[in-house]
Coordinates of C-alpha atoms and ligand atoms in Angstrom, one line a residue:
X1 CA 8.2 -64.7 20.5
X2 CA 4.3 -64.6 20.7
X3 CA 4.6 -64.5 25.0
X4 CA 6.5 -61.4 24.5
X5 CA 4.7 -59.6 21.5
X6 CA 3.2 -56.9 23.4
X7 CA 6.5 -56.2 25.2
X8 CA 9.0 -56.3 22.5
X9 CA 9.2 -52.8 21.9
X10 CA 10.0 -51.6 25.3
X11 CA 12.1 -54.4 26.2
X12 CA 13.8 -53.1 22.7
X13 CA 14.1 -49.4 24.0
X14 CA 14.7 -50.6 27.8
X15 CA 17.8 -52.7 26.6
X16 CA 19.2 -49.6 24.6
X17 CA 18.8 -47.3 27.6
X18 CA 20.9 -49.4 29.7
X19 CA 23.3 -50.5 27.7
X20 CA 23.9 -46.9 27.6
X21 CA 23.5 -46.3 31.1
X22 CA 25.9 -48.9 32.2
X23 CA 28.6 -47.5 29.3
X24 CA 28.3 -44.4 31.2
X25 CA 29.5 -45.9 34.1
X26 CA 25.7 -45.9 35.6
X27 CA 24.9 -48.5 37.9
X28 CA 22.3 -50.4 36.3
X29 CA 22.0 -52.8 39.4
X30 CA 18.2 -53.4 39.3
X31 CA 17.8 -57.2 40.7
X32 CA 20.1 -56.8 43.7
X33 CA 19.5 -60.3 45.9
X34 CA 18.0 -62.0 42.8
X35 CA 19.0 -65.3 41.2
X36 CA 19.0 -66.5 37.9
X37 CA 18.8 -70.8 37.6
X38 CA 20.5 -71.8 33.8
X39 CA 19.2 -75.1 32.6
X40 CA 21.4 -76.1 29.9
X41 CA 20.7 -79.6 28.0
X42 CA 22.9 -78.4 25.0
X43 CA 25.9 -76.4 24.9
X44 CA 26.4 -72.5 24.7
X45 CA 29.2 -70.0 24.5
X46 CA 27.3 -66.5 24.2
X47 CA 24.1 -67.6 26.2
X48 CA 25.9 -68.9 29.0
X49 CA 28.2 -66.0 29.5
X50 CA 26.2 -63.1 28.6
X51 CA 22.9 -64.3 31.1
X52 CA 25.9 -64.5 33.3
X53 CA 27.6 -61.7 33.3
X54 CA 24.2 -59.6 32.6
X55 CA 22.8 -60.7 35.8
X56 CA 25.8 -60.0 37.9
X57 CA 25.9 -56.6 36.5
X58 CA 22.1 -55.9 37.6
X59 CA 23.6 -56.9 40.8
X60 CA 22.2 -60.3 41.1
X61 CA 23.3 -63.8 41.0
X62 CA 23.6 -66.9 38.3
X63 CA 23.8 -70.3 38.7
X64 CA 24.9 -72.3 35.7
X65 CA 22.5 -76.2 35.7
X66 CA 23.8 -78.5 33.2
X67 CA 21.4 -81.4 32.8
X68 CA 24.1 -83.5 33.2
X69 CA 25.2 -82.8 36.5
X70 CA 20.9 -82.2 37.9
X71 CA 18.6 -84.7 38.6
X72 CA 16.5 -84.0 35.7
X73 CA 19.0 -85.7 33.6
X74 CA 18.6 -89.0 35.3
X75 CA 14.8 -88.8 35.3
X76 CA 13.4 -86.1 38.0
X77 CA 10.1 -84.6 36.7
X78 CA 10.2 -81.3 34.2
X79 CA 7.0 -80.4 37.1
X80 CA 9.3 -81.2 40.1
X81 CA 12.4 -79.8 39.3
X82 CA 10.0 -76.3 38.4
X83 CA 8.1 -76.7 41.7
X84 CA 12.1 -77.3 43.5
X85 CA 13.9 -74.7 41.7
X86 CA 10.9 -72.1 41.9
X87 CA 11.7 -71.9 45.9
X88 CA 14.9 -70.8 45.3
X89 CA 15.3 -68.7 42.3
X90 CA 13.7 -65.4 41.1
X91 CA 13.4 -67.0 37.3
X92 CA 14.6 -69.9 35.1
X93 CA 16.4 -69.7 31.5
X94 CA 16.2 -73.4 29.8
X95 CA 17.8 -74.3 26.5
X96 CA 16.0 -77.1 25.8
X97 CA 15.9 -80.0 23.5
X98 CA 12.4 -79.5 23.2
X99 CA 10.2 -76.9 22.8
X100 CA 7.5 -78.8 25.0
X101 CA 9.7 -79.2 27.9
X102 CA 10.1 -75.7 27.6
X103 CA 6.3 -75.0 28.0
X104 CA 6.1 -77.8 30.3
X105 CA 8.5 -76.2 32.6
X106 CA 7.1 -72.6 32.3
X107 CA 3.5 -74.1 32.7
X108 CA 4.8 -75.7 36.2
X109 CA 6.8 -72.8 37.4
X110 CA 6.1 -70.2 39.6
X111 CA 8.2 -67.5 39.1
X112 CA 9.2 -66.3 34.7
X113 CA 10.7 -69.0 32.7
X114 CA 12.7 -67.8 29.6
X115 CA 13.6 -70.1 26.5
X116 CA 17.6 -69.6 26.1
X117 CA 16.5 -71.5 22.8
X118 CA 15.1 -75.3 21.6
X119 CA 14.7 -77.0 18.3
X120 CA 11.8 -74.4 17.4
X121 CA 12.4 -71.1 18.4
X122 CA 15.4 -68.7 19.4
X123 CA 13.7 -65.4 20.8
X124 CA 16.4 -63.9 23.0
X125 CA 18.4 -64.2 20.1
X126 CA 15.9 -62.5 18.0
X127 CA 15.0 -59.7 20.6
X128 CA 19.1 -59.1 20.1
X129 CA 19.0 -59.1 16.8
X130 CA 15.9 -56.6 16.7
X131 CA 17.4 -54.4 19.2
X132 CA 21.0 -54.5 16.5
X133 CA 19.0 -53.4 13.5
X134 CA 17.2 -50.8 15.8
X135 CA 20.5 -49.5 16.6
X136 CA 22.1 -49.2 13.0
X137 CA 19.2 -48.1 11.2
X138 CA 17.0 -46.0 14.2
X139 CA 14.2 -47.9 13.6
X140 CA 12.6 -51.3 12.5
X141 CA 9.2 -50.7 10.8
X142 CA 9.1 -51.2 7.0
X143 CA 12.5 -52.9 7.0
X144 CA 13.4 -55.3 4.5
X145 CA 14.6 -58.3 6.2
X146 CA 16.3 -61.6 4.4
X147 CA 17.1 -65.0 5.9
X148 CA 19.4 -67.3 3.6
X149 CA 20.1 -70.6 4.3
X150 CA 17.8 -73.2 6.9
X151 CA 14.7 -72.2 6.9
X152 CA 13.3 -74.8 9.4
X153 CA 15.0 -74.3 12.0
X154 CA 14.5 -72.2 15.2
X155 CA 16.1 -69.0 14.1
X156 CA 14.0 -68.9 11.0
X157 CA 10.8 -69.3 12.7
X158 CA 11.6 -67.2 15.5
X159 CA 12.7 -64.2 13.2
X160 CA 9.4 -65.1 11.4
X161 CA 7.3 -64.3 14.4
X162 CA 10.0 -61.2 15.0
X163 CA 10.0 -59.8 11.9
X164 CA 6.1 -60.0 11.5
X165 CA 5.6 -58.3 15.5
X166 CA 8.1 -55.2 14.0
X167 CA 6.7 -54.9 11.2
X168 CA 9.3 -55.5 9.0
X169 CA 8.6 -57.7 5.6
X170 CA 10.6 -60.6 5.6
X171 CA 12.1 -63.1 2.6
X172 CA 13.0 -67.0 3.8
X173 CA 15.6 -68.1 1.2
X174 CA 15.9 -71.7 1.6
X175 CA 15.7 -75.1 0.0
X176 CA 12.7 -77.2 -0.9
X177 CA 13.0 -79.5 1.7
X178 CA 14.2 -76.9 5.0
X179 CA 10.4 -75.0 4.4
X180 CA 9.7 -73.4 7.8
X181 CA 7.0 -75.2 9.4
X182 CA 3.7 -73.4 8.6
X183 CA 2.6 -72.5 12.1
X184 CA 5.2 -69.9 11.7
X185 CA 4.3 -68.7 8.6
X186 CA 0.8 -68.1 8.7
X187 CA 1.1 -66.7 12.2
X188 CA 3.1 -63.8 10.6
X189 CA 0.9 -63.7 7.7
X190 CA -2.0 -62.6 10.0
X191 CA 0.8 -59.9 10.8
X192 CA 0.1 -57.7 7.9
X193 CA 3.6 -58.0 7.1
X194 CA 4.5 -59.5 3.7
X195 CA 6.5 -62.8 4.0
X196 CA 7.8 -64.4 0.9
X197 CA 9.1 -68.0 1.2
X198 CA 11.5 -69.1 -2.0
X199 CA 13.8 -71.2 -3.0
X200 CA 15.5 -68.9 -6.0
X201 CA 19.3 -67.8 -4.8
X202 CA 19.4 -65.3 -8.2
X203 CA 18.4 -61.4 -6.6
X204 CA 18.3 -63.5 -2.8
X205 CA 18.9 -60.1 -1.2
X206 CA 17.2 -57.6 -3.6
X207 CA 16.4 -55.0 -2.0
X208 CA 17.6 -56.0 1.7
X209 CA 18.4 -53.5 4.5
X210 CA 19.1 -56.7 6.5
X211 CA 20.8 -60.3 5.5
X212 CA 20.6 -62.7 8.2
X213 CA 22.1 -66.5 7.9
X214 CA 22.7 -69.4 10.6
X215 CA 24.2 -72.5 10.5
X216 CA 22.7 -75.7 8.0
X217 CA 23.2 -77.9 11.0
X218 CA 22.1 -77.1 13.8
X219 CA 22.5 -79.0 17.2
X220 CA 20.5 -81.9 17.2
X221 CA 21.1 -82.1 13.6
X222 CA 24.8 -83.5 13.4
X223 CA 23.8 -87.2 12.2
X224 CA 22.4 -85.0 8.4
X225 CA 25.7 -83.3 8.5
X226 CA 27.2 -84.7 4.8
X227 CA 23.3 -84.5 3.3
X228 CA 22.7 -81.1 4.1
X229 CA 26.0 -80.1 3.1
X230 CA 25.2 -81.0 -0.1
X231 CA 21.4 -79.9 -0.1
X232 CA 22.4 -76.2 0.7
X233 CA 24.7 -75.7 -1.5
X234 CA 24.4 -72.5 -3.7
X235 CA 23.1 -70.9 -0.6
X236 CA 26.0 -69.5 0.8
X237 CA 26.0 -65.7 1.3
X238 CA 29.6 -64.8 -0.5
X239 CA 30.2 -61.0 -1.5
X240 CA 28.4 -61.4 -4.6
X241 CA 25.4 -62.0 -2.7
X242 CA 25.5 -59.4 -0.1
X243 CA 26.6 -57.2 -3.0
X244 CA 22.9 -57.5 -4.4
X245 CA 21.4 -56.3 -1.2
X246 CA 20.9 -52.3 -0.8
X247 CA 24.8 -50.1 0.2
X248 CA 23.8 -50.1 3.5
X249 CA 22.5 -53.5 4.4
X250 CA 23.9 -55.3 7.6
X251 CA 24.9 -58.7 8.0
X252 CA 23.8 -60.9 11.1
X253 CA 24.5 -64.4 12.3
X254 CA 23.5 -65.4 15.6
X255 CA 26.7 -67.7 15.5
X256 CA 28.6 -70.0 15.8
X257 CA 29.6 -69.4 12.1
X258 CA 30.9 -72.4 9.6
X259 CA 32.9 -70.1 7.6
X260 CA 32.9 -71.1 3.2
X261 CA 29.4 -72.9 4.3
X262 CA 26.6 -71.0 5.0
X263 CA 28.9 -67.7 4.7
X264 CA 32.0 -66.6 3.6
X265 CA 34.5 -65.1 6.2
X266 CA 34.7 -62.0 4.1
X267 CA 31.3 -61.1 4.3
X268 CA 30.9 -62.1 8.2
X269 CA 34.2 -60.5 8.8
X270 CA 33.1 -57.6 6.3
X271 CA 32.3 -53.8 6.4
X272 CA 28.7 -54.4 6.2
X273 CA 29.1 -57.5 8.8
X274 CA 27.7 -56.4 12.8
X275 CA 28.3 -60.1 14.3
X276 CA 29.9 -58.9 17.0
X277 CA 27.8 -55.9 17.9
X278 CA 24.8 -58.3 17.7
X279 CA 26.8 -60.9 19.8
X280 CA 27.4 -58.0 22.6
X281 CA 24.0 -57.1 22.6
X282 CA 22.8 -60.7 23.5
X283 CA 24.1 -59.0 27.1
X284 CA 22.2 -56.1 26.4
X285 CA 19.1 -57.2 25.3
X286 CA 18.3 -59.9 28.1
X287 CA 19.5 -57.6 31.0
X288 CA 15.9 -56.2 29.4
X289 CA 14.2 -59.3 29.2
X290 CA 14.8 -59.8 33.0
X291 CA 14.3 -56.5 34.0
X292 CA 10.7 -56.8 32.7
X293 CA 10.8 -59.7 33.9
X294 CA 11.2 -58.9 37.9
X295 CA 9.1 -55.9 37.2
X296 CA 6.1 -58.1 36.1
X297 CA 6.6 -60.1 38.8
X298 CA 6.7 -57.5 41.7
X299 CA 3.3 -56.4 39.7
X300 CA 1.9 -59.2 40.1
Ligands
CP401 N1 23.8 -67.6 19.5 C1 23.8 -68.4 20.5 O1 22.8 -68.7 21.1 O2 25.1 -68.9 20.8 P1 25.4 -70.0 22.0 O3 24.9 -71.3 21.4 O4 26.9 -69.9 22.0 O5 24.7 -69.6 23.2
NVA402 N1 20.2 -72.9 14.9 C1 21.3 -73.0 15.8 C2 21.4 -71.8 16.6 C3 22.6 -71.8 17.5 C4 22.7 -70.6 18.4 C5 21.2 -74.3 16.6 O1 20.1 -74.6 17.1 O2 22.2 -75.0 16.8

């Protein structure tokens, strides 16, 4: 989230623009003759398919890289697999068990790396959800943003970071133990934003015009299934708790959903609920991200 500060309103606007564009029937093919290498070392339904599809509607090509079938996952180099697959492709996604083989693999390659997510940070999910709250309430500044549920995980810190770049104030409801770790927190502090950090379920979502949740167990995280089960509960958003939030608060959830866990089907499946919208604009909002992408590269 902090690489792409200074770009995250136009890539916002950008995004918008040509989701529209290509609604309209517009071609939006911008990367004709360009490829796209996925690195995947844990599974995905929506990042797969919507870098996918998003690159073949900009005209441009895919290639889907699961560790399991490459040689990094028997032991090739982060450094020479980025050197190797920086002679064929125009730019890498990774989803990464790691955020440092992330880095490591960006710091390596010569041509734009993007995180598709790791175990600290989610930021083409949070662009997404940015660009969703955009589009339902016109604009982001001086929004009231809530996050209920685990607030150590990647989505937490990365809508940290998100929020604090908007300029939107942002409440982390979450156990004692699932603190976001502090880098996060005191970078958005420096943000000018005001970031509160509770534990207190009573009035979660006072005053919300956004309620975001994710999963309690994330991948990586199956072996705590049963404790965090029990640590998180009272922190599932039901309609009681989206009730307390303002009329016109959306839900998000970068999903996959547990439904009765971290929320209730009524309230994901619910009038206030834009899952899907925000699941779409996944699409959307990194057909932006690589379009700024090439263009910085052709720049440089
Ligand atoms: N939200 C998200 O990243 O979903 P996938 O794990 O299905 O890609
Ligand atoms: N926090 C979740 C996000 C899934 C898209 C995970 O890392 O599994």
């Amino acid at each position: 989230m902090l690489d792409l500060q200074d770009d995250l309103t136009d890539i916002i606007d950008l995004s918008i623009r040509l989701k529209k564009d290509s609604k309209k029937g517009k071609s939006i093919q911008m990367l004709k003759g360009k490829t796209l290498g996925m690195i995947f070392e844990k599974p995905s339904t929506r990042t797969r398919v919507s870098f996918e599809v998003g690159m073949t509607l900009l005209g441009g090509h895919a290639i889907y890289l699961n560790t399991n079938d490459i040689q990094l996952g028997r032991g090739e180099s982060i450094e020479d697999t980025a050197l190797v697959l920086s002679r064929y492709v125009d730019m890498i996604m990774y989803r990464a068990k790691k955020a440092e083989a992330v880095h490591e693999l960006a710091q390596y390659a010569t041509v734009p790396v993007i995180n598709g997510l790791d175990n600290r940070e989610h930021p083409c999910q949070i662009v997404t959800d940015l660009m969703t709250v955009q589009e339902h309430k016109g604009h982001l500044k001086g929004q009231q943003f809530v996050y209920i549920g685990d607030g150590n995980n990647n989505m937490a810190h990365s809508y940290l970071l998100g929020c604090g770049i908007a300029g939107m104030d942002i409440r982390i409801v979450t156990p004692k133990a699932y603190q976001p770790d502090s880098f996060f927190v005191d970078a958005v502090k420096k943000m000018g934003v005001a970031v509160e950090v509770t534990n207190q379920m009573s009035q979660a979502t006072r005053g919300a015009d956004v309620v975001a949740t994710d999963t309690w167990v994330s991948m990586g995280d199956e072996a705590e299934k049963a404790k965090r089960i029990l640590e998180f509960k009272g922190f599932t958003i039901d309609e009681k708790v989206m009730g307390q939030a303002k009329p016109d608060a959306v839900f998000l959830h970068c999903l996959p959903a547990y439904y009765g866990y971290e929320v209730t089907k009524e309230v994901a499946h619910g009038p206030q609920s834009v899952i899907f919208d925000e699941a779409e604009n996944r699409l959307w909002a990194q057909i932006g991200i690589m379009v700024t992408l090439a263009g910085s590269c052709s720049r440089s």
